[in-house]
CSV table of C-alpha atoms and ligand atoms in Angstrom, one decimal:
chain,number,residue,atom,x,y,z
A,258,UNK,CA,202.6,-90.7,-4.7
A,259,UNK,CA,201.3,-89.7,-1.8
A,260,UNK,CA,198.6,-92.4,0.0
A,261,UNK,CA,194.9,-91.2,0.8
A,262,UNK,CA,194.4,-92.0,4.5
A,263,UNK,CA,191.3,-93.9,5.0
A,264,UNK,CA,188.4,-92.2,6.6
A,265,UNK,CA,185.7,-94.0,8.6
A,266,UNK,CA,182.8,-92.7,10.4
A,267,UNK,CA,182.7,-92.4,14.1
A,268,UNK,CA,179.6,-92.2,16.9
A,269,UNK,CA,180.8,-88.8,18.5
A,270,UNK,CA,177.6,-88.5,21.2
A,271,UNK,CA,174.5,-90.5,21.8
A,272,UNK,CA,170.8,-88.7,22.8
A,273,UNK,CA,167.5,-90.1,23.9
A,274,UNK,CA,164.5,-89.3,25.0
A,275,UNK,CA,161.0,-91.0,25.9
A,276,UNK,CA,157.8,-89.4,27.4
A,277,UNK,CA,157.3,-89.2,30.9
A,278,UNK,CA,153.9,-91.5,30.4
A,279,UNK,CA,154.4,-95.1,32.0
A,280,UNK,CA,152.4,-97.8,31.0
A,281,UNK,CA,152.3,-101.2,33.0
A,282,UNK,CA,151.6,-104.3,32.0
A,283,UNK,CA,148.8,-104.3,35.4
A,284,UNK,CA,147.3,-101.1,33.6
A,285,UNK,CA,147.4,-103.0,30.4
A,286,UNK,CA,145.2,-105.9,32.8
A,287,UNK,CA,142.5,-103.3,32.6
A,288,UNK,CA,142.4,-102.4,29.0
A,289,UNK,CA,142.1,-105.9,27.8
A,290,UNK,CA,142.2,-109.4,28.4
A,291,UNK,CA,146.0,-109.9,29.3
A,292,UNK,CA,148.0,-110.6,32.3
A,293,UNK,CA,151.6,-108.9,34.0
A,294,UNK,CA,152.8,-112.8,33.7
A,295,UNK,CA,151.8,-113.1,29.8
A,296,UNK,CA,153.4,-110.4,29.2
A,297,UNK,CA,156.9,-110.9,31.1
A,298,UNK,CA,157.1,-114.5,30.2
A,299,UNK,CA,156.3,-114.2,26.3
A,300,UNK,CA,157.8,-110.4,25.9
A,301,UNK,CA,160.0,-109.8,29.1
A,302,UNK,CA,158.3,-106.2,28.8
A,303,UNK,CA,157.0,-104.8,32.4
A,304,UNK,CA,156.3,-101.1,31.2
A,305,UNK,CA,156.4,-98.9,28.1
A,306,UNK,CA,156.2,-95.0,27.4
A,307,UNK,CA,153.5,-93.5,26.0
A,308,UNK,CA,153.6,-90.0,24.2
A,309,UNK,CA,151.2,-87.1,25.9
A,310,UNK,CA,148.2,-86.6,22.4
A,311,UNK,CA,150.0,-83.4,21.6
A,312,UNK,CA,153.5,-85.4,21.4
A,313,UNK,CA,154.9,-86.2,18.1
A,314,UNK,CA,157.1,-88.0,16.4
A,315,UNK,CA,159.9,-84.7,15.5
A,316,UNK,CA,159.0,-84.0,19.5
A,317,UNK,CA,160.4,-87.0,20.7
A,318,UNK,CA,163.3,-86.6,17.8
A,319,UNK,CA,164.2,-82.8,19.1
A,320,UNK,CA,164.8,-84.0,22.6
A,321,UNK,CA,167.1,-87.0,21.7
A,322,UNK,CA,168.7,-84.6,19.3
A,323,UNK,CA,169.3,-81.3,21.6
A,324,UNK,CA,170.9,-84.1,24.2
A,325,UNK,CA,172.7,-85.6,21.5
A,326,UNK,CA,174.0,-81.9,20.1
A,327,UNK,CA,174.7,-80.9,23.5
A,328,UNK,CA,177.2,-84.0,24.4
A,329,UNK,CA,179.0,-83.5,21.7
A,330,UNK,CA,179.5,-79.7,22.1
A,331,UNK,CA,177.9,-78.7,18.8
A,332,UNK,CA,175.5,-75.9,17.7
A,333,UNK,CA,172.3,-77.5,15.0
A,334,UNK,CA,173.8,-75.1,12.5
A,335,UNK,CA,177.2,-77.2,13.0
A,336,UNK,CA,174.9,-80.3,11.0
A,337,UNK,CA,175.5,-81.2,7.6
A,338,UNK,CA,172.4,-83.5,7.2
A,339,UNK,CA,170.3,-85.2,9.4
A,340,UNK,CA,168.8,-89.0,8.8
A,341,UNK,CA,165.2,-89.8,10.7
A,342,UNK,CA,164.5,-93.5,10.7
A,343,UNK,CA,160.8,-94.0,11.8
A,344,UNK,CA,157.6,-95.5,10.3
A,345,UNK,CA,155.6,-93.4,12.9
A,346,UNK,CA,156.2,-89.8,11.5
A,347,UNK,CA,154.2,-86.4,11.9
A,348,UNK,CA,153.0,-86.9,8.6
A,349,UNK,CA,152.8,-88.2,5.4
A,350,UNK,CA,154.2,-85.0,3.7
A,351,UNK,CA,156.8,-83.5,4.6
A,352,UNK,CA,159.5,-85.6,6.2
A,353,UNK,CA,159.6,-85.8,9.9
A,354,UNK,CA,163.0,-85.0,9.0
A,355,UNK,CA,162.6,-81.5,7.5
A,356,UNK,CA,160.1,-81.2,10.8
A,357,UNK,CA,163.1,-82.2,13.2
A,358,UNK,CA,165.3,-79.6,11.3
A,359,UNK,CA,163.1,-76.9,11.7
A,360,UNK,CA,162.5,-77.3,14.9
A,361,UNK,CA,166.4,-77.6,15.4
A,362,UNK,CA,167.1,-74.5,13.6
A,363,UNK,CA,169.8,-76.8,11.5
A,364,UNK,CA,169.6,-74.3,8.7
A,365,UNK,CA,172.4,-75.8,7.0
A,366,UNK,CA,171.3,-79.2,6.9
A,367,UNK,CA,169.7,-81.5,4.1
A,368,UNK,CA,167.0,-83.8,5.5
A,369,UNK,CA,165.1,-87.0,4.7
A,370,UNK,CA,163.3,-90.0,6.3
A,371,UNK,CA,164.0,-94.1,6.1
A,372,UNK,CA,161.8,-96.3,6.3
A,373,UNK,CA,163.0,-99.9,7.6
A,374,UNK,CA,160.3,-100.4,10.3
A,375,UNK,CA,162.8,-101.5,13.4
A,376,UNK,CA,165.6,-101.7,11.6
A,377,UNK,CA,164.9,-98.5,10.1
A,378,UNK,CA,167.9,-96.7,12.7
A,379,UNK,CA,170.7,-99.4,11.5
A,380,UNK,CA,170.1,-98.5,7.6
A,381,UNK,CA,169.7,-94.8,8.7
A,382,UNK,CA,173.6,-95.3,10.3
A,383,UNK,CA,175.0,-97.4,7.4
A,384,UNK,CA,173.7,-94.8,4.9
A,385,UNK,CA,175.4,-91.7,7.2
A,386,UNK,CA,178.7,-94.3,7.1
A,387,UNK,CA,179.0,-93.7,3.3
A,388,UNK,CA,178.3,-90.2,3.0
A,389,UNK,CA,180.9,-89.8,5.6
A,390,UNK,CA,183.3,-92.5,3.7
A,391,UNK,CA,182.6,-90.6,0.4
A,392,UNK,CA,183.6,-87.0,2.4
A,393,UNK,CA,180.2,-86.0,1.1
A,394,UNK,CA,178.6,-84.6,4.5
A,395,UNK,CA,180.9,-83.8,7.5
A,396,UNK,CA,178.6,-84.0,10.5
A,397,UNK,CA,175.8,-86.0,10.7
A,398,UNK,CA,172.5,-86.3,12.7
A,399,UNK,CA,170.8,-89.7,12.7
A,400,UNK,CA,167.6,-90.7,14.6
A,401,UNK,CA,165.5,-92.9,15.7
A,402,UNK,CA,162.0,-91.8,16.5
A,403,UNK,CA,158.5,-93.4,17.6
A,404,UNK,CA,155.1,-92.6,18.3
A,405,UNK,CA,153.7,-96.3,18.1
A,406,UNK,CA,151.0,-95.5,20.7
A,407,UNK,CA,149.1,-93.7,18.0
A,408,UNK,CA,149.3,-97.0,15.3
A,409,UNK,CA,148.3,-99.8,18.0
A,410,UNK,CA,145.2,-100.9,18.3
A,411,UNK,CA,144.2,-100.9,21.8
A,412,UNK,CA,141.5,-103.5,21.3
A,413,UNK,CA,144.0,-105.8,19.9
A,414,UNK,CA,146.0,-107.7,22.8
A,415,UNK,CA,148.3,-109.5,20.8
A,416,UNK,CA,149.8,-106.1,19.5
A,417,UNK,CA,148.9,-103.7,22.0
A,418,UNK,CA,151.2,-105.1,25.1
A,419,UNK,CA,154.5,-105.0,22.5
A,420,UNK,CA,154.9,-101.6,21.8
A,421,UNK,CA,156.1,-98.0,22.8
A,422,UNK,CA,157.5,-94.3,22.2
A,423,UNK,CA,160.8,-92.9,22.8
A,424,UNK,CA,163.4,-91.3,20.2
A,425,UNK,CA,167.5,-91.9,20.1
A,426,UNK,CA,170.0,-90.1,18.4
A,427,UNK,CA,173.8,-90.1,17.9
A,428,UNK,CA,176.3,-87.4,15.9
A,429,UNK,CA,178.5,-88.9,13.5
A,430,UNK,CA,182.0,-87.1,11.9
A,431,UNK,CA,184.8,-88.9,9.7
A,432,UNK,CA,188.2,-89.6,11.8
A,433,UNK,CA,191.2,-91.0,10.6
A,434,UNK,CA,192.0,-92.9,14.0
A,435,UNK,CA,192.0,-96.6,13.9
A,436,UNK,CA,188.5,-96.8,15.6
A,437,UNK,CA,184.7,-96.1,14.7
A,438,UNK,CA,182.2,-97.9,12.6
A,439,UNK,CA,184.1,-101.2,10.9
A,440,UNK,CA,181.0,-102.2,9.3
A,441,UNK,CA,176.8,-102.0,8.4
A,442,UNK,CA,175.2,-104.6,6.7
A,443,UNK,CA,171.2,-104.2,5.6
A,444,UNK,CA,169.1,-107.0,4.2
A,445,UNK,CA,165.3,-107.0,3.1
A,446,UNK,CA,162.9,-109.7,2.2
A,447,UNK,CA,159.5,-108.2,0.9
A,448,UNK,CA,157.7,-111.6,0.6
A,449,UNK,CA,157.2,-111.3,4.0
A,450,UNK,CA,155.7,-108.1,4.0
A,451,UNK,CA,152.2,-109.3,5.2
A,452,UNK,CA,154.1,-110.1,8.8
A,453,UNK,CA,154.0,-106.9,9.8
A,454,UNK,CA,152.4,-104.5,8.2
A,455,UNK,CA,149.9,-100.8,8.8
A,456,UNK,CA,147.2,-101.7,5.6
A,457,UNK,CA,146.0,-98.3,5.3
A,458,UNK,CA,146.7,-95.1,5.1
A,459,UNK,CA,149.0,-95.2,1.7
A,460,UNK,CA,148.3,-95.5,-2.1
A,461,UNK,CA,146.8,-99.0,-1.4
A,462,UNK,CA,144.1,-98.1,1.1
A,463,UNK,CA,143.8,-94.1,1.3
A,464,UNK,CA,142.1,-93.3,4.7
A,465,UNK,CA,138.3,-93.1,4.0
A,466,UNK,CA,135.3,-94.1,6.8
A,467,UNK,CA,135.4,-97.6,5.8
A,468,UNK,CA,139.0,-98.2,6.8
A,469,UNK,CA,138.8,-96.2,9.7
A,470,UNK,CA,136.0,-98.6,10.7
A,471,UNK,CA,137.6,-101.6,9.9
A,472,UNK,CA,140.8,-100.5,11.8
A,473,UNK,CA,142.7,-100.7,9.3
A,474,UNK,CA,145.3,-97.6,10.1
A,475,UNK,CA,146.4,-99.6,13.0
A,476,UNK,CA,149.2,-102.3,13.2
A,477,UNK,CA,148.7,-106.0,12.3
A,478,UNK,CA,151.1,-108.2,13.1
A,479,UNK,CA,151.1,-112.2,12.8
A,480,UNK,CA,153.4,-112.4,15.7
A,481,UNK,CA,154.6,-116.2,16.2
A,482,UNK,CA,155.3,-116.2,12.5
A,483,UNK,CA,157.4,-113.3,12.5
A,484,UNK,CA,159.1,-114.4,16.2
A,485,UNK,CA,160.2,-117.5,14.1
A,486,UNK,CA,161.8,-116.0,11.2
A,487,UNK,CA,163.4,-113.1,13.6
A,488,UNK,CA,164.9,-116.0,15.5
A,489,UNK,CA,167.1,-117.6,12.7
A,490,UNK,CA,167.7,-114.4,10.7
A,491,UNK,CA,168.8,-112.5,13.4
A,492,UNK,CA,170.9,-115.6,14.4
A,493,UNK,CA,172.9,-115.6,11.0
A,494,UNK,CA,173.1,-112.0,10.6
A,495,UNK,CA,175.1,-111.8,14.3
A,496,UNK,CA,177.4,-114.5,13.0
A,497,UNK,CA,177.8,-113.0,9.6
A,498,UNK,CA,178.6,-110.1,10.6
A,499,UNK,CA,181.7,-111.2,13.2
A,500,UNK,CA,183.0,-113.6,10.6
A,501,UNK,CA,183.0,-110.7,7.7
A,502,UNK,CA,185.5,-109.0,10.5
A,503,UNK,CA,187.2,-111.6,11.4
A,504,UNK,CA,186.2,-110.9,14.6
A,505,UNK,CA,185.5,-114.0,17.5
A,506,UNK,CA,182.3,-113.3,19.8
A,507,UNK,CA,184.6,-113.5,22.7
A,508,UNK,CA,185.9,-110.4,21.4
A,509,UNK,CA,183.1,-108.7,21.8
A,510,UNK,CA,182.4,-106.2,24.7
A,511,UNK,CA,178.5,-105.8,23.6
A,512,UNK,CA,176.2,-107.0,21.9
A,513,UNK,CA,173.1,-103.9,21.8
A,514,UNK,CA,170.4,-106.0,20.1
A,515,UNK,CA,167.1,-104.5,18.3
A,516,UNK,CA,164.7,-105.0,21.5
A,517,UNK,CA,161.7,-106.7,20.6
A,518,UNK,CA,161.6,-109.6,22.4
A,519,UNK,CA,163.6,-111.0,25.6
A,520,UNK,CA,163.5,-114.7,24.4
A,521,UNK,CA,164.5,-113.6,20.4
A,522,UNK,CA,167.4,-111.6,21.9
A,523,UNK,CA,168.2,-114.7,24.4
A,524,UNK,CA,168.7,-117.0,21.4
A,525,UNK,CA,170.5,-114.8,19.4
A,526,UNK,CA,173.0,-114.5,22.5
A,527,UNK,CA,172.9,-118.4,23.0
A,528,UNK,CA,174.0,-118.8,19.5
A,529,UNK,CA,176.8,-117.0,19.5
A,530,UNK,CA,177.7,-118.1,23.4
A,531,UNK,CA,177.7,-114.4,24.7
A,532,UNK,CA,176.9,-114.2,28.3
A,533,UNK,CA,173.9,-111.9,29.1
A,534,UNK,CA,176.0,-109.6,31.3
A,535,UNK,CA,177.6,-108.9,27.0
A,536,UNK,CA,174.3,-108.0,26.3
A,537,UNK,CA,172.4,-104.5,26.9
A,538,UNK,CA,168.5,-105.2,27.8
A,539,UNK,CA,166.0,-102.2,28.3
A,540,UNK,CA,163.1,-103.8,26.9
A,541,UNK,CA,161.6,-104.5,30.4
A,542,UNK,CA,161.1,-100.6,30.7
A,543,UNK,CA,160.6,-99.4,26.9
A,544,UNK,CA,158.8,-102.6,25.4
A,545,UNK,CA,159.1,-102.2,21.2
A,546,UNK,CA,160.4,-98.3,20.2
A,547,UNK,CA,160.9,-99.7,16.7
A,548,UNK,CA,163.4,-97.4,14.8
A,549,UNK,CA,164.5,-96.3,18.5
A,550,UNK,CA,164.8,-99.4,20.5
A,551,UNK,CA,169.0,-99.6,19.2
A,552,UNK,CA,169.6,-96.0,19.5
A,553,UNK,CA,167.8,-95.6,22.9
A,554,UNK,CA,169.7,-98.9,24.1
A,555,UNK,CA,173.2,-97.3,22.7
A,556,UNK,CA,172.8,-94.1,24.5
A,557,UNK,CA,171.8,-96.1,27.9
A,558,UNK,CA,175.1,-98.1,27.6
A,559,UNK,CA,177.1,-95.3,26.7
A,560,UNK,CA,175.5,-93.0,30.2
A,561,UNK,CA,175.7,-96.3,31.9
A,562,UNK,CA,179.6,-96.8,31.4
A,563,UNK,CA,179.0,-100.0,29.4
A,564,UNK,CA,181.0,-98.8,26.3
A,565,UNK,CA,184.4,-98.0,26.5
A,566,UNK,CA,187.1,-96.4,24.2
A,567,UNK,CA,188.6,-99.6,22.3
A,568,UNK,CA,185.5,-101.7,22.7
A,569,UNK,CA,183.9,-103.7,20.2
A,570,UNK,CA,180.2,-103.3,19.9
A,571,UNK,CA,177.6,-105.0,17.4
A,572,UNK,CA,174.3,-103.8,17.0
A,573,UNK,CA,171.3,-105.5,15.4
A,574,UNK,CA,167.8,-105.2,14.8
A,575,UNK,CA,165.0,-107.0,12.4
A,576,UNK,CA,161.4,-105.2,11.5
A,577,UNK,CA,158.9,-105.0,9.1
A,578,UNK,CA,159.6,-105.4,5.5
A,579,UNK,CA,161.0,-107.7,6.6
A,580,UNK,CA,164.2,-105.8,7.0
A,581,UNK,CA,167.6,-106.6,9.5
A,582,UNK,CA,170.4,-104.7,9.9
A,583,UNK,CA,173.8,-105.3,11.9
A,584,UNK,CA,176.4,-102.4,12.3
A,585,UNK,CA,180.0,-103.5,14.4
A,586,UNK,CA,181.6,-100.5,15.8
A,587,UNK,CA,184.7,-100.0,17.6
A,588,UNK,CA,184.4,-97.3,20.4
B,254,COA,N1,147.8,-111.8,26.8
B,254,COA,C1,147.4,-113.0,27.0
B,254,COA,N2,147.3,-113.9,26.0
B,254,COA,C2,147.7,-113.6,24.7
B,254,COA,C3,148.1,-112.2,24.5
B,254,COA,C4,148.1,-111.3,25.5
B,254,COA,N3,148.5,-110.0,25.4
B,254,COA,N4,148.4,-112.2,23.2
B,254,COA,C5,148.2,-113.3,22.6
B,254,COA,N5,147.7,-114.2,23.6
B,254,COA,C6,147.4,-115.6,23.4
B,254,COA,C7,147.1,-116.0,22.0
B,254,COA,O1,145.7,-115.6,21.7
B,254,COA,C8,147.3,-117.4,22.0
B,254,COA,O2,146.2,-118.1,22.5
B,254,COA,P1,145.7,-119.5,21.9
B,254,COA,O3,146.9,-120.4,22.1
B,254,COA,O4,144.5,-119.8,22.7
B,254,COA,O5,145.4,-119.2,20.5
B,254,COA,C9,148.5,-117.6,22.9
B,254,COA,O6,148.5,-116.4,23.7
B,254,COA,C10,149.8,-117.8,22.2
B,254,COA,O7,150.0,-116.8,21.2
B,254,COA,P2,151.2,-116.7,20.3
B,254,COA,O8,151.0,-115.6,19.3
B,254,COA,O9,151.5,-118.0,19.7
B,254,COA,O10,152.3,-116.4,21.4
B,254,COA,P3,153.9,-116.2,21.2
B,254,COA,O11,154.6,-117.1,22.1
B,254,COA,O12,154.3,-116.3,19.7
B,254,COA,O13,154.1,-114.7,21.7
B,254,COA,C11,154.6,-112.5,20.7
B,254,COA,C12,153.5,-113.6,21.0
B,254,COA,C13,153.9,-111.4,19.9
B,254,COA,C14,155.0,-112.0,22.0
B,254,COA,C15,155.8,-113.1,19.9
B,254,COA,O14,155.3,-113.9,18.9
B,254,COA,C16,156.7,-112.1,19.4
B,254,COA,O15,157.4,-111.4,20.1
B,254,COA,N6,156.8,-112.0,18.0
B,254,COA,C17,157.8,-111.3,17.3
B,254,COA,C18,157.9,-109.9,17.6
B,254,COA,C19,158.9,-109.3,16.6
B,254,COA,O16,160.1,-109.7,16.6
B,254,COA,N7,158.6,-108.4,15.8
B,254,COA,C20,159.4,-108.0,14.8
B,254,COA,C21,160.2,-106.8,15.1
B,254,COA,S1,159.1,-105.5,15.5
């Protein structure tokens, strides 16, 4: 009888893309009551991007993705189905994914959205893995795009200095070589949905003048409660996911965490001994891109000449939901 090779799913090209906008923290001085020094000591965030008022979510989406498609030498009618993780989309109705494929011209792909919050890019990817697995799609397109400019409230200085825009994408097809993605792992907790949360704007609260009022459409987020549970989640999930491969930390090349915050992703390295120069930081120049802080930080190690062919890499992120989400790859 003959044996059926086993297929995995590997990261053929990596695509980003944030707007041209710049945002310091000594602008941010200006808006509200903050300081460059709050901000880099609590956050480790100097600058973010912000998207231009016409810029959307499938804009920021498009560009990762054309960079993405052009890296890895394929046409958008070459996609079999394309994956947008954000919680920022163009709208309610349709999918930000059926946008992105339109505006792609990926006639032959299927299309939907996740939403995870920031881990919303590592579910995206562990859902392409098992189509790929289960030789249901051949080429697939996942993203990771924000717009979080247009949900912060930027009267709010305990949410406003956190977050930014940008978009990252990466091509997946199945290969039969003895590399690519080993293993996802995605885990939610909804009692802890009040953490982190955008109250209006669904079922729950549809938009009417009161909410708009009450600034409800915006993000809330209690944020030392959340750093606290993203510190000893995160923590576990790192370690859980090297001793589910058998794998030692030493034998990792890099760690490519969710970037949220420089002193979560310092523990998380602490715990499992990793020196920083093992770990990929853009946080300083992004801040919070959500759903596109892994796949933005990916395609920057990848240009960078941080990932090699052979490597080991783990990826992580924890968001609203409260979600996490790990993937180990090999290169
Ligand atoms: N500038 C100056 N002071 C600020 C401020 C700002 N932008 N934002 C808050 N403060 C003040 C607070 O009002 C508080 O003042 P008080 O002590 O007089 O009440 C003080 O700073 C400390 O606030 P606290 O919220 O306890 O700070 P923190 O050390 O927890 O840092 C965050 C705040 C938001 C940076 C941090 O909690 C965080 O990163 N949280 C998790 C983010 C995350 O992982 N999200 C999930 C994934 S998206």
């Amino acid at each position: 009888m003959l044996r059926k090779r086993s297929l995995r799913a590997r990261i053929i090209s990596t695509g980003s893309y944030a707007p041209e906008k710049v945002l310091t923290n000594h602008a941010l001085e200006q808006m509200v009551e903050t300081s460059d020094e709050w901000i880099t000591e609590r956050t480790g965030i100097k600058e973010r991007r912000i998207a231009s008022p016409e810029q959307t979510a499938s804009d920021l989406a498009y560009e990762a993705s054309k960079q993405a498609l052009k890296t890895a030498g394929l046409k958008p009618k070459d996609i079999d189905l394309i994956i947008v993780a954000t919680v920022t989309g163009d709208t309610p109705l349709p999918s930000t994914a059926c946008v992105l494929q339109r505006k792609l011209g990926a006639k032959k792909a299927a299309a939907f959205d996740v939403n995870a919050a920031c881990s919303g890019f590592l579910y995206a990817l562990s859902m392409a893995d098992s189509f790929i697995k289960s030789s249901a799609f051949k080429k697939i397109l996942v993203v990771g795009t924000e717009v979080l400019s247009k949900f912060t409230d930027w009267k709010d200085r305990t949410t406003c200095v956190l977050f930014g825009d940008g978009a990252g994408a990466v091509i997946i097809e199945p290969t039969e070589e003895d590399r690519g993605i080993i293993s996802t792992h995605i885990y939610s907790d909804g009692e802890f949905g009040d953490l982190l949360l955008v109250p209006a704007g669904g079922s729950s609260i549809p938009a009417s003048e009161e909410s708009v009022k009450k600034r409800l459409h915006y993000i809330k987020m209690k944020g030392n409660e959340t750093f606290k549970v993203a510190v000893k989640t995160l923590e576990n999930l790192v370690v859980d996911t090297l001793k589910k491969n058998k794998l030692k930390p030493s034998e990792l090349s890099l760690l490519i965490p969710h970037q949220a915050n420089l002193r979560i992703i310092q523990a998380t390295a602490k715990r499992l001994k990793l020196p920083m120069d093992k770990v990929f930081i853009n946080i300083d120049r992004y801040g919070n891109t959500s759903a596109a802080s892994v796949p933005i930080a990916l395609d920057e190690a990848v240009r960078q000449g941080r990932v090699r062919d052979g490597d080991y890499i783990l990826m992580e992120a924890f968001g609203g939901g409260l979600t996490w989400a790990s993937a180990l790859v090999k290169w």
